[in-house]
PDB file of C-alpha atoms in Angstrom:
ATOM      1  CA  UNK A   1       0.000   0.000   0.000  1.00 77.00           C
ATOM      2  CA  UNK A   2       1.276   3.441  -0.909  1.00 87.00           C
ATOM      3  CA  UNK A   3       0.883   6.283   1.575  1.00 94.00           C
ATOM      4  CA  UNK A   4       0.606   9.672  -0.134  1.00 94.00           C
ATOM      5  CA  UNK A   5      -1.908  11.762   1.791  1.00 97.00           C
ATOM      6  CA  UNK A   6      -1.587  12.056   5.572  1.00 98.00           C
ATOM      7  CA  UNK A   7      -3.559  13.811   8.300  1.00 98.00           C
ATOM      8  CA  UNK A   8      -2.271  14.587  11.790  1.00 98.00           C
ATOM      9  CA  UNK A   9      -4.946  15.224  14.445  1.00 98.00           C
ATOM     10  CA  UNK A  10      -3.877  17.690  17.130  1.00 97.00           C
ATOM     11  CA  UNK A  11      -1.700  20.737  16.399  1.00 97.00           C
ATOM     12  CA  UNK A  12       0.131  20.820  19.737  1.00 94.00           C
ATOM     13  CA  UNK A  13       3.872  20.342  20.154  1.00 92.00           C
ATOM     14  CA  UNK A  14       3.820  16.658  19.161  1.00 96.00           C
ATOM     15  CA  UNK A  15       1.226  16.901  16.371  1.00 97.00           C
ATOM     16  CA  UNK A  16       2.909  19.884  14.714  1.00 97.00           C
ATOM     17  CA  UNK A  17       6.292  18.129  14.932  1.00 97.00           C
ATOM     18  CA  UNK A  18       4.863  14.973  13.325  1.00 98.00           C
ATOM     19  CA  UNK A  19       3.234  17.005  10.525  1.00 98.00           C
ATOM     20  CA  UNK A  20       6.570  18.751   9.911  1.00 97.00           C
ATOM     21  CA  UNK A  21       8.592  15.532   9.478  1.00 97.00           C
ATOM     22  CA  UNK A  22       6.005  14.102   7.068  1.00 98.00           C
ATOM     23  CA  UNK A  23       6.059  17.314   4.993  1.00 97.00           C
ATOM     24  CA  UNK A  24       9.884  17.296   4.966  1.00 96.00           C
ATOM     25  CA  UNK A  25       9.795  13.677   3.750  1.00 96.00           C
ATOM     26  CA  UNK A  26       7.793  14.725   0.675  1.00 95.00           C
ATOM     27  CA  UNK A  27       4.266  13.773   1.759  1.00 97.00           C
ATOM     28  CA  UNK A  28       1.158  15.884   1.521  1.00 97.00           C
ATOM     29  CA  UNK A  29      -0.017  16.631   5.082  1.00 98.00           C
ATOM     30  CA  UNK A  30      -3.165  18.072   6.602  1.00 98.00           C
ATOM     31  CA  UNK A  31      -2.791  19.305  10.158  1.00 98.00           C
ATOM     32  CA  UNK A  32      -6.097  19.188  12.011  1.00 98.00           C
ATOM     33  CA  UNK A  33      -7.199  20.774  15.266  1.00 97.00           C
ATOM     34  CA  UNK A  34     -10.636  21.609  16.657  1.00 95.00           C
ATOM     35  CA  UNK A  35      -9.422  25.109  17.557  1.00 96.00           C
ATOM     36  CA  UNK A  36      -8.316  27.532  14.835  1.00 97.00           C
ATOM     37  CA  UNK A  37      -6.064  29.278  17.348  1.00 97.00           C
ATOM     38  CA  UNK A  38      -4.155  26.050  18.114  1.00 96.00           C
ATOM     39  CA  UNK A  39      -3.909  25.298  14.399  1.00 97.00           C
ATOM     40  CA  UNK A  40      -2.440  28.741  13.611  1.00 97.00           C
ATOM     41  CA  UNK A  41       0.052  28.367  16.458  1.00 96.00           C
ATOM     42  CA  UNK A  42       1.061  24.873  15.257  1.00 97.00           C
ATOM     43  CA  UNK A  43       1.616  26.006  11.651  1.00 96.00           C
ATOM     44  CA  UNK A  44       3.532  29.105  12.789  1.00 96.00           C
ATOM     45  CA  UNK A  45       5.804  26.869  14.890  1.00 96.00           C
ATOM     46  CA  UNK A  46       6.519  24.637  11.884  1.00 96.00           C
ATOM     47  CA  UNK A  47       7.325  27.674   9.717  1.00 95.00           C
ATOM     48  CA  UNK A  48       9.716  28.968  12.378  1.00 95.00           C
ATOM     49  CA  UNK A  49      11.508  25.603  12.760  1.00 95.00           C
ATOM     50  CA  UNK A  50      11.894  25.216   8.991  1.00 95.00           C
ATOM     51  CA  UNK A  51      13.322  28.748   8.748  1.00 95.00           C
ATOM     52  CA  UNK A  52      15.792  27.898  11.518  1.00 94.00           C
ATOM     53  CA  UNK A  53      16.831  24.737   9.631  1.00 93.00           C
ATOM     54  CA  UNK A  54      17.663  26.935   6.594  1.00 95.00           C
ATOM     55  CA  UNK A  55      19.699  29.307   8.794  1.00 95.00           C
ATOM     56  CA  UNK A  56      21.668  26.347  10.158  1.00 94.00           C
ATOM     57  CA  UNK A  57      22.301  25.045   6.632  1.00 93.00           C
ATOM     58  CA  UNK A  58      20.300  21.851   7.206  1.00 92.00           C
ATOM     59  CA  UNK A  59      17.996  22.540   4.235  1.00 92.00           C
ATOM     60  CA  UNK A  60      17.836  24.945   1.311  1.00 93.00           C
ATOM     61  CA  UNK A  61      15.275  27.749   0.981  1.00 93.00           C
ATOM     62  CA  UNK A  62      13.745  25.802  -1.906  1.00 94.00           C
ATOM     63  CA  UNK A  63      13.318  22.688   0.281  1.00 94.00           C
ATOM     64  CA  UNK A  64      11.828  24.839   3.050  1.00 94.00           C
ATOM     65  CA  UNK A  65       9.252  26.357   0.663  1.00 94.00           C
ATOM     66  CA  UNK A  66       8.367  22.957  -0.801  1.00 95.00           C
ATOM     67  CA  UNK A  67       7.929  21.380   2.662  1.00 95.00           C
ATOM     68  CA  UNK A  68       5.698  24.211   3.889  1.00 93.00           C
ATOM     69  CA  UNK A  69       3.731  24.116   0.626  1.00 95.00           C
ATOM     70  CA  UNK A  70       2.863  20.438   1.289  1.00 96.00           C
ATOM     71  CA  UNK A  71       1.182  21.438   4.567  1.00 97.00           C
ATOM     72  CA  UNK A  72      -2.355  22.636   5.005  1.00 96.00           C
ATOM     73  CA  UNK A  73      -4.461  23.294   8.091  1.00 97.00           C
ATOM     74  CA  UNK A  74      -8.046  22.262   8.767  1.00 97.00           C
ATOM     75  CA  UNK A  75     -10.502  22.299  11.661  1.00 97.00           C
ATOM     76  CA  UNK A  76     -12.743  19.742   9.924  1.00 97.00           C
ATOM     77  CA  UNK A  77     -11.992  16.074  10.664  1.00 97.00           C
ATOM     78  CA  UNK A  78     -14.014  15.096   7.579  1.00 97.00           C
ATOM     79  CA  UNK A  79     -11.108  16.349   5.474  1.00 97.00           C
ATOM     80  CA  UNK A  80      -9.542  12.957   6.287  1.00 98.00           C
ATOM     81  CA  UNK A  81     -11.848  11.449   3.634  1.00 97.00           C
ATOM     82  CA  UNK A  82      -8.982  11.129   1.104  1.00 97.00           C
ATOM     83  CA  UNK A  83      -6.178  10.190   3.538  1.00 98.00           C
ATOM     84  CA  UNK A  84      -4.150   6.970   3.433  1.00 98.00           C
ATOM     85  CA  UNK A  85      -2.841   7.445   6.967  1.00 98.00           C
ATOM     86  CA  UNK A  86      -4.131   9.433   9.935  1.00 98.00           C
ATOM     87  CA  UNK A  87      -2.029   9.952  13.066  1.00 98.00           C
ATOM     88  CA  UNK A  88      -3.793  11.055  16.227  1.00 98.00           C
ATOM     89  CA  UNK A  89      -1.813  13.237  18.657  1.00 97.00           C
ATOM     90  CA  UNK A  90      -4.493  14.608  20.983  1.00 96.00           C
ATOM     91  CA  UNK A  91      -4.599  14.706  24.793  1.00 91.00           C
ATOM     92  CA  UNK A  92      -3.682  11.483  26.697  1.00 90.00           C
ATOM     93  CA  UNK A  93      -7.247  10.607  27.592  1.00 92.00           C
ATOM     94  CA  UNK A  94      -8.840   7.313  26.566  1.00 94.00           C
ATOM     95  CA  UNK A  95     -12.372   8.705  26.132  1.00 96.00           C
ATOM     96  CA  UNK A  96     -11.152  11.496  23.849  1.00 96.00           C
ATOM     97  CA  UNK A  97      -8.995   9.129  21.790  1.00 97.00           C
ATOM     98  CA  UNK A  98     -11.829   6.612  21.390  1.00 97.00           C
ATOM     99  CA  UNK A  99     -14.159   9.373  20.141  1.00 97.00           C
ATOM    100  CA  UNK A 100     -11.522  10.495  17.606  1.00 98.00           C
ATOM    101  CA  UNK A 101     -10.990   6.935  16.339  1.00 98.00           C
ATOM    102  CA  UNK A 102     -14.717   6.220  16.029  1.00 98.00           C
ATOM    103  CA  UNK A 103     -15.094   9.384  13.940  1.00 98.00           C
ATOM    104  CA  UNK A 104     -12.023   8.615  11.810  1.00 98.00           C
ATOM    105  CA  UNK A 105     -13.357   5.124  11.176  1.00 98.00           C
ATOM    106  CA  UNK A 106     -16.492   6.725   9.705  1.00 98.00           C
ATOM    107  CA  UNK A 107     -14.826   9.379   7.534  1.00 98.00           C
ATOM    108  CA  UNK A 108     -11.607   7.787   6.201  1.00 98.00           C
ATOM    109  CA  UNK A 109     -11.384   5.469   3.168  1.00 97.00           C
ATOM    110  CA  UNK A 110     -11.595   1.717   3.886  1.00 97.00           C
ATOM    111  CA  UNK A 111      -7.885   1.181   3.142  1.00 97.00           C
ATOM    112  CA  UNK A 112      -6.642   3.927   5.504  1.00 98.00           C
ATOM    113  CA  UNK A 113      -4.380   3.107   8.446  1.00 98.00           C
ATOM    114  CA  UNK A 114      -5.241   4.810  11.736  1.00 98.00           C
ATOM    115  CA  UNK A 115      -2.280   5.432  14.052  1.00 98.00           C
ATOM    116  CA  UNK A 116      -2.016   6.878  17.546  1.00 98.00           C
ATOM    117  CA  UNK A 117       0.946   8.725  19.075  1.00 97.00           C
ATOM    118  CA  UNK A 118      -0.085   7.732  22.616  1.00 95.00           C
ATOM    119  CA  UNK A 119       2.835   7.333  25.014  1.00 92.00           C
ATOM    120  CA  UNK A 120       1.088   4.924  27.379  1.00 89.00           C
ATOM    121  CA  UNK A 121      -2.537   4.021  26.565  1.00 93.00           C
ATOM    122  CA  UNK A 122      -3.440   0.536  25.250  1.00 96.00           C
ATOM    123  CA  UNK A 123      -3.589   0.500  21.436  1.00 97.00           C
ATOM    124  CA  UNK A 124      -5.607  -2.739  21.595  1.00 97.00           C
ATOM    125  CA  UNK A 125      -8.431  -0.884  23.367  1.00 97.00           C
ATOM    126  CA  UNK A 126      -8.342   1.991  20.866  1.00 98.00           C
ATOM    127  CA  UNK A 127      -8.397  -0.459  17.917  1.00 98.00           C
ATOM    128  CA  UNK A 128     -11.450  -2.226  19.366  1.00 98.00           C
ATOM    129  CA  UNK A 129     -13.724   0.834  18.934  1.00 98.00           C
ATOM    130  CA  UNK A 130     -13.197   0.778  15.125  1.00 98.00           C
ATOM    131  CA  UNK A 131     -14.463  -1.520  12.378  1.00 98.00           C
ATOM    132  CA  UNK A 132     -10.880  -1.931  11.111  1.00 98.00           C
ATOM    133  CA  UNK A 133      -8.875  -3.054  14.180  1.00 98.00           C
ATOM    134  CA  UNK A 134      -6.270  -4.760  11.964  1.00 98.00           C
ATOM    135  CA  UNK A 135      -5.438  -1.315  10.494  1.00 98.00           C
ATOM    136  CA  UNK A 136      -4.853   0.405  13.846  1.00 98.00           C
ATOM    137  CA  UNK A 137      -1.306   0.823  15.175  1.00 98.00           C
ATOM    138  CA  UNK A 138       0.808   2.926  17.524  1.00 98.00           C
ATOM    139  CA  UNK A 139       3.422   5.375  16.218  1.00 98.00           C
ATOM    140  CA  UNK A 140       5.037   6.788  19.344  1.00 98.00           C
ATOM    141  CA  UNK A 141       7.308   9.652  18.307  1.00 97.00           C
ATOM    142  CA  UNK A 142       9.766  11.192  20.763  1.00 95.00           C
ATOM    143  CA  UNK A 143       9.887  14.875  21.689  1.00 90.00           C
ATOM    144  CA  UNK A 144      11.117  17.058  19.951  1.00 92.00           C
ATOM    145  CA  UNK A 145       9.870  15.121  16.918  1.00 96.00           C
ATOM    146  CA  UNK A 146      12.013  16.799  14.200  1.00 95.00           C
ATOM    147  CA  UNK A 147      15.209  15.987  16.170  1.00 94.00           C
ATOM    148  CA  UNK A 148      14.638  12.589  17.777  1.00 96.00           C
ATOM    149  CA  UNK A 149      15.290   9.513  15.633  1.00 97.00           C
ATOM    150  CA  UNK A 150      13.196   6.897  17.419  1.00 98.00           C
ATOM    151  CA  UNK A 151       9.631   5.834  16.636  1.00 98.00           C
ATOM    152  CA  UNK A 152       8.153   3.010  18.708  1.00 98.00           C
ATOM    153  CA  UNK A 153       5.870   1.158  16.284  1.00 98.00           C
ATOM    154  CA  UNK A 154       3.370  -0.555  18.546  1.00 98.00           C
ATOM    155  CA  UNK A 155       1.305  -3.522  17.449  1.00 97.00           C
ATOM    156  CA  UNK A 156      -2.110  -3.857  19.014  1.00 97.00           C
ATOM    157  CA  UNK A 157      -3.093  -7.523  19.412  1.00 98.00           C
ATOM    158  CA  UNK A 158      -5.298  -7.003  16.289  1.00 98.00           C
ATOM    159  CA  UNK A 159      -2.706  -5.199  14.075  1.00 98.00           C
ATOM    160  CA  UNK A 160      -2.045  -7.043  10.803  1.00 98.00           C
ATOM    161  CA  UNK A 161       1.431  -7.733   9.414  1.00 98.00           C
ATOM    162  CA  UNK A 162       0.568  -5.615   6.331  1.00 97.00           C
ATOM    163  CA  UNK A 163      -0.289  -2.614   8.527  1.00 98.00           C
ATOM    164  CA  UNK A 164       2.882  -3.043  10.575  1.00 98.00           C
ATOM    165  CA  UNK A 165       5.038  -3.328   7.440  1.00 97.00           C
ATOM    166  CA  UNK A 166       3.498  -0.220   5.846  1.00 97.00           C
ATOM    167  CA  UNK A 167       4.208   1.824   8.995  1.00 98.00           C
ATOM    168  CA  UNK A 168       7.736   0.454   9.412  1.00 98.00           C
ATOM    169  CA  UNK A 169       8.517   1.426   5.794  1.00 97.00           C
ATOM    170  CA  UNK A 170       6.887   4.836   6.277  1.00 97.00           C
ATOM    171  CA  UNK A 171       8.954   5.480   9.423  1.00 98.00           C
ATOM    172  CA  UNK A 172      12.158   4.802   7.479  1.00 98.00           C
ATOM    173  CA  UNK A 173      10.958   7.172   4.750  1.00 97.00           C
ATOM    174  CA  UNK A 174      10.738   9.873   7.451  1.00 97.00           C
ATOM    175  CA  UNK A 175      14.436   9.235   8.171  1.00 96.00           C
ATOM    176  CA  UNK A 176      13.513   7.801  11.588  1.00 98.00           C
ATOM    177  CA  UNK A 177      14.369   4.460  13.189  1.00 98.00           C
ATOM    178  CA  UNK A 178      11.359   2.177  13.800  1.00 98.00           C
ATOM    179  CA  UNK A 179      11.462  -0.235  16.742  1.00 98.00           C
ATOM    180  CA  UNK A 180       8.822  -2.965  16.914  1.00 98.00           C
ATOM    181  CA  UNK A 181       7.033  -3.076  20.270  1.00 97.00           C
ATOM    182  CA  UNK A 182       4.066  -5.095  21.526  1.00 97.00           C
ATOM    183  CA  UNK A 183       1.158  -3.431  23.285  1.00 97.00           C
ATOM    184  CA  UNK A 184       1.927  -3.505  27.017  1.00 96.00           C
ATOM    185  CA  UNK A 185       1.661  -0.594  29.496  1.00 94.00           C
ATOM    186  CA  UNK A 186       4.343   2.051  28.893  1.00 94.00           C
ATOM    187  CA  UNK A 187       5.631   0.161  25.808  1.00 96.00           C
ATOM    188  CA  UNK A 188       9.474   0.093  26.099  1.00 97.00           C
ATOM    189  CA  UNK A 189      10.460   3.764  26.443  1.00 96.00           C
ATOM    190  CA  UNK A 190       8.224   4.759  29.350  1.00 96.00           C
ATOM    191  CA  UNK A 191       8.290   1.364  31.048  1.00 96.00           C
ATOM    192  CA  UNK A 192      12.052   1.805  31.562  1.00 97.00           C
ATOM    193  CA  UNK A 193      12.331   5.606  31.811  1.00 97.00           C
ATOM    194  CA  UNK A 194       9.484   6.428  34.203  1.00 98.00           C
ATOM    195  CA  UNK A 195      10.436   3.989  37.003  1.00 98.00           C
ATOM    196  CA  UNK A 196      13.985   5.435  36.819  1.00 98.00           C
ATOM    197  CA  UNK A 197      12.564   8.968  37.206  1.00 98.00           C
ATOM    198  CA  UNK A 198      10.256   7.742  40.008  1.00 98.00           C
ATOM    199  CA  UNK A 199      13.223   6.133  41.808  1.00 98.00           C
ATOM    200  CA  UNK A 200      15.205   9.380  41.461  1.00 98.00           C
ATOM    201  CA  UNK A 201      12.265  11.191  43.122  1.00 98.00           C
ATOM    202  CA  UNK A 202      12.272   8.586  45.937  1.00 98.00           C
ATOM    203  CA  UNK A 203      15.977   9.298  46.602  1.00 98.00           C
ATOM    204  CA  UNK A 204      15.102  12.989  47.093  1.00 98.00           C
ATOM    205  CA  UNK A 205      11.964  12.115  49.135  1.00 98.00           C
ATOM    206  CA  UNK A 206      13.995   9.854  51.457  1.00 98.00           C
ATOM    207  CA  UNK A 207      16.697  12.512  51.904  1.00 98.00           C
ATOM    208  CA  UNK A 208      19.425  10.427  50.246  1.00 98.00           C
ATOM    209  CA  UNK A 209      20.583  13.365  48.087  1.00 98.00           C
ATOM    210  CA  UNK A 210      19.471  16.708  46.646  1.00 98.00           C
ATOM    211  CA  UNK A 211      17.940  16.937  43.134  1.00 98.00           C
ATOM    212  CA  UNK A 212      21.184  18.546  41.850  1.00 98.00           C
ATOM    213  CA  UNK A 213      23.301  15.727  43.276  1.00 98.00           C
ATOM    214  CA  UNK A 214      20.997  12.966  41.981  1.00 98.00           C
ATOM    215  CA  UNK A 215      21.231  14.523  38.502  1.00 98.00           C
ATOM    216  CA  UNK A 216      25.031  14.889  38.771  1.00 98.00           C
ATOM    217  CA  UNK A 217      25.396  11.174  39.639  1.00 98.00           C
ATOM    218  CA  UNK A 218      23.414  10.129  36.561  1.00 98.00           C
ATOM    219  CA  UNK A 219      25.101  12.610  34.223  1.00 98.00           C
ATOM    220  CA  UNK A 220      28.698  12.103  35.339  1.00 98.00           C
ATOM    221  CA  UNK A 221      28.467   8.485  36.485  1.00 98.00           C
ATOM    222  CA  UNK A 222      26.102   7.003  33.884  1.00 98.00           C
ATOM    223  CA  UNK A 223      26.834   9.394  31.017  1.00 98.00           C
ATOM    224  CA  UNK A 224      23.202  10.497  30.689  1.00 97.00           C
ATOM    225  CA  UNK A 225      22.971  13.797  28.756  1.00 96.00           C
ATOM    226  CA  UNK A 226      20.411  15.105  31.275  1.00 97.00           C
ATOM    227  CA  UNK A 227      19.692  14.096  34.870  1.00 98.00           C
ATOM    228  CA  UNK A 228      16.383  12.276  35.590  1.00 98.00           C
ATOM    229  CA  UNK A 229      14.920  15.131  37.662  1.00 98.00           C
ATOM    230  CA  UNK A 230      15.749  17.785  35.050  1.00 98.00           C
ATOM    231  CA  UNK A 231      14.211  15.458  32.464  1.00 97.00           C
ATOM    232  CA  UNK A 232      11.114  15.002  34.649  1.00 98.00           C
ATOM    233  CA  UNK A 233      10.721  18.788  34.846  1.00 97.00           C
ATOM    234  CA  UNK A 234      10.975  19.017  31.040  1.00 95.00           C
ATOM    235  CA  UNK A 235       8.451  16.204  30.469  1.00 93.00           C
ATOM    236  CA  UNK A 236       6.049  17.652  33.070  1.00 95.00           C
ATOM    237  CA  UNK A 237       5.588  16.101  36.512  1.00 97.00           C
ATOM    238  CA  UNK A 238       1.856  15.663  35.865  1.00 96.00           C
ATOM    239  CA  UNK A 239       2.711  13.571  32.780  1.00 94.00           C
ATOM    240  CA  UNK A 240       5.243  11.525  34.775  1.00 96.00           C
ATOM    241  CA  UNK A 241       2.640  10.864  37.479  1.00 97.00           C
ATOM    242  CA  UNK A 242       0.021   9.929  34.900  1.00 94.00           C
ATOM    243  CA  UNK A 243       2.319   7.391  33.197  1.00 95.00           C
ATOM    244  CA  UNK A 244       3.376   5.891  36.554  1.00 97.00           C
ATOM    245  CA  UNK A 245      -0.324   5.453  37.371  1.00 96.00           C
ATOM    246  CA  UNK A 246      -0.898   3.728  34.003  1.00 94.00           C
ATOM    247  CA  UNK A 247       2.032   1.362  34.750  1.00 95.00           C
ATOM    248  CA  UNK A 248       0.871   0.730  38.331  1.00 97.00           C
ATOM    249  CA  UNK A 249      -2.688   0.008  37.251  1.00 95.00           C
ATOM    250  CA  UNK A 250      -1.720  -1.945  34.122  1.00 94.00           C
ATOM    251  CA  UNK A 251       0.714  -4.340  35.828  1.00 96.00           C
ATOM    252  CA  UNK A 252      -0.726  -4.271  39.367  1.00 97.00           C
ATOM    253  CA  UNK A 253       2.853  -4.370  40.665  1.00 97.00           C
ATOM    254  CA  UNK A 254       3.911  -2.235  43.655  1.00 97.00           C
ATOM    255  CA  UNK A 255       7.282  -1.478  42.031  1.00 97.00           C
ATOM    256  CA  UNK A 256       5.416   1.038  39.828  1.00 98.00           C
ATOM    257  CA  UNK A 257       3.855   2.898  42.798  1.00 98.00           C
ATOM    258  CA  UNK A 258       4.258   6.665  42.199  1.00 98.00           C
ATOM    259  CA  UNK A 259       6.409   8.389  44.812  1.00 98.00           C
ATOM    260  CA  UNK A 260       4.290  10.413  47.305  1.00 98.00           C
ATOM    261  CA  UNK A 261       6.559  13.437  46.701  1.00 98.00           C
ATOM    262  CA  UNK A 262       5.668  13.322  42.983  1.00 98.00           C
ATOM    263  CA  UNK A 263       1.957  13.389  43.896  1.00 98.00           C
ATOM    264  CA  UNK A 264       2.558  16.274  46.304  1.00 98.00           C
ATOM    265  CA  UNK A 265       4.392  18.371  43.689  1.00 98.00           C
ATOM    266  CA  UNK A 266       1.613  17.801  41.157  1.00 98.00           C
ATOM    267  CA  UNK A 267      -1.047  18.770  43.726  1.00 98.00           C
ATOM    268  CA  UNK A 268       0.944  21.929  44.513  1.00 98.00           C
ATOM    269  CA  UNK A 269       0.917  22.817  40.802  1.00 98.00           C
ATOM    270  CA  UNK A 270       4.714  22.409  40.625  1.00 98.00           C
ATOM    271  CA  UNK A 271       4.652  20.674  37.250  1.00 97.00           C
ATOM    272  CA  UNK A 272       8.174  21.480  36.089  1.00 97.00           C
ATOM    273  CA  UNK A 273       9.401  23.859  33.408  1.00 95.00           C
ATOM    274  CA  UNK A 274       5.935  24.661  32.008  1.00 93.00           C
ATOM    275  CA  UNK A 275       4.688  25.981  35.385  1.00 96.00           C
ATOM    276  CA  UNK A 276       7.966  27.687  36.356  1.00 96.00           C
ATOM    277  CA  UNK A 277       8.694  25.290  39.185  1.00 97.00           C
ATOM    278  CA  UNK A 278       9.332  21.567  39.625  1.00 98.00           C
ATOM    279  CA  UNK A 279      12.458  20.087  41.164  1.00 98.00           C
ATOM    280  CA  UNK A 280      14.133  23.272  39.935  1.00 98.00           C
ATOM    281  CA  UNK A 281      12.990  26.898  39.628  1.00 97.00           C
ATOM    282  CA  UNK A 282      12.592  28.281  36.091  1.00 97.00           C
ATOM    283  CA  UNK A 283      12.544  32.035  35.527  1.00 85.00           C
TER     284      UNK A 283
END
């Protein structure tokens, strides 16, 4: 199956980044959002990043113009009626995602593949609300999408080999590296990363070391480019808590219990960089 026309649902940071890499790879992309304001912001962000890529000599002005020309914005989900692939990148909420997939199932052509960029929710459950579960798959991009090479390609229990192969090939066309993952809570990336972050929070909670010192140990001792608590602040502590809860609930194993200090910070509104305060203060 040939994928030519793509739609990305959700013009936030992830959705706009996904739309950008598809446009840069030569595909025609529609970026969709319910709110015109979010759509304008998403497209403006793409334009800015492409302009920066020209300044840095990573693409020519001609390539920049061509990539931006392949992009269009829409607030109407029915514009997916001619798409071969739709990628959903809306809020991490199962009810919202299921509504989006039910609607996409109605409006897209019968051959279209429906993908989700969820970082933790079960793809199998999302696939089950459609009449084409074998054509539903996870494409978990990393943030920031234009920079990060990895895409976790997640097979729901219903995903067909043809669907998987089409998405693996497409991922390579985007100049990304696909990794095949089965549908279990947290997939691979968050199943390994989030408990490490949670354990780093426990070491602060138990008074073993300060956030700065925990981060220094991991950076200088384990060669991590960024300490786990700085990374947690960048991801958003509310997101970290949410994913730990998904892991805890999904596996029913106490080793995934979110640290009480993480809960306390989230309740205080200390969500990390986006709120100005997390384990560190941001001006």
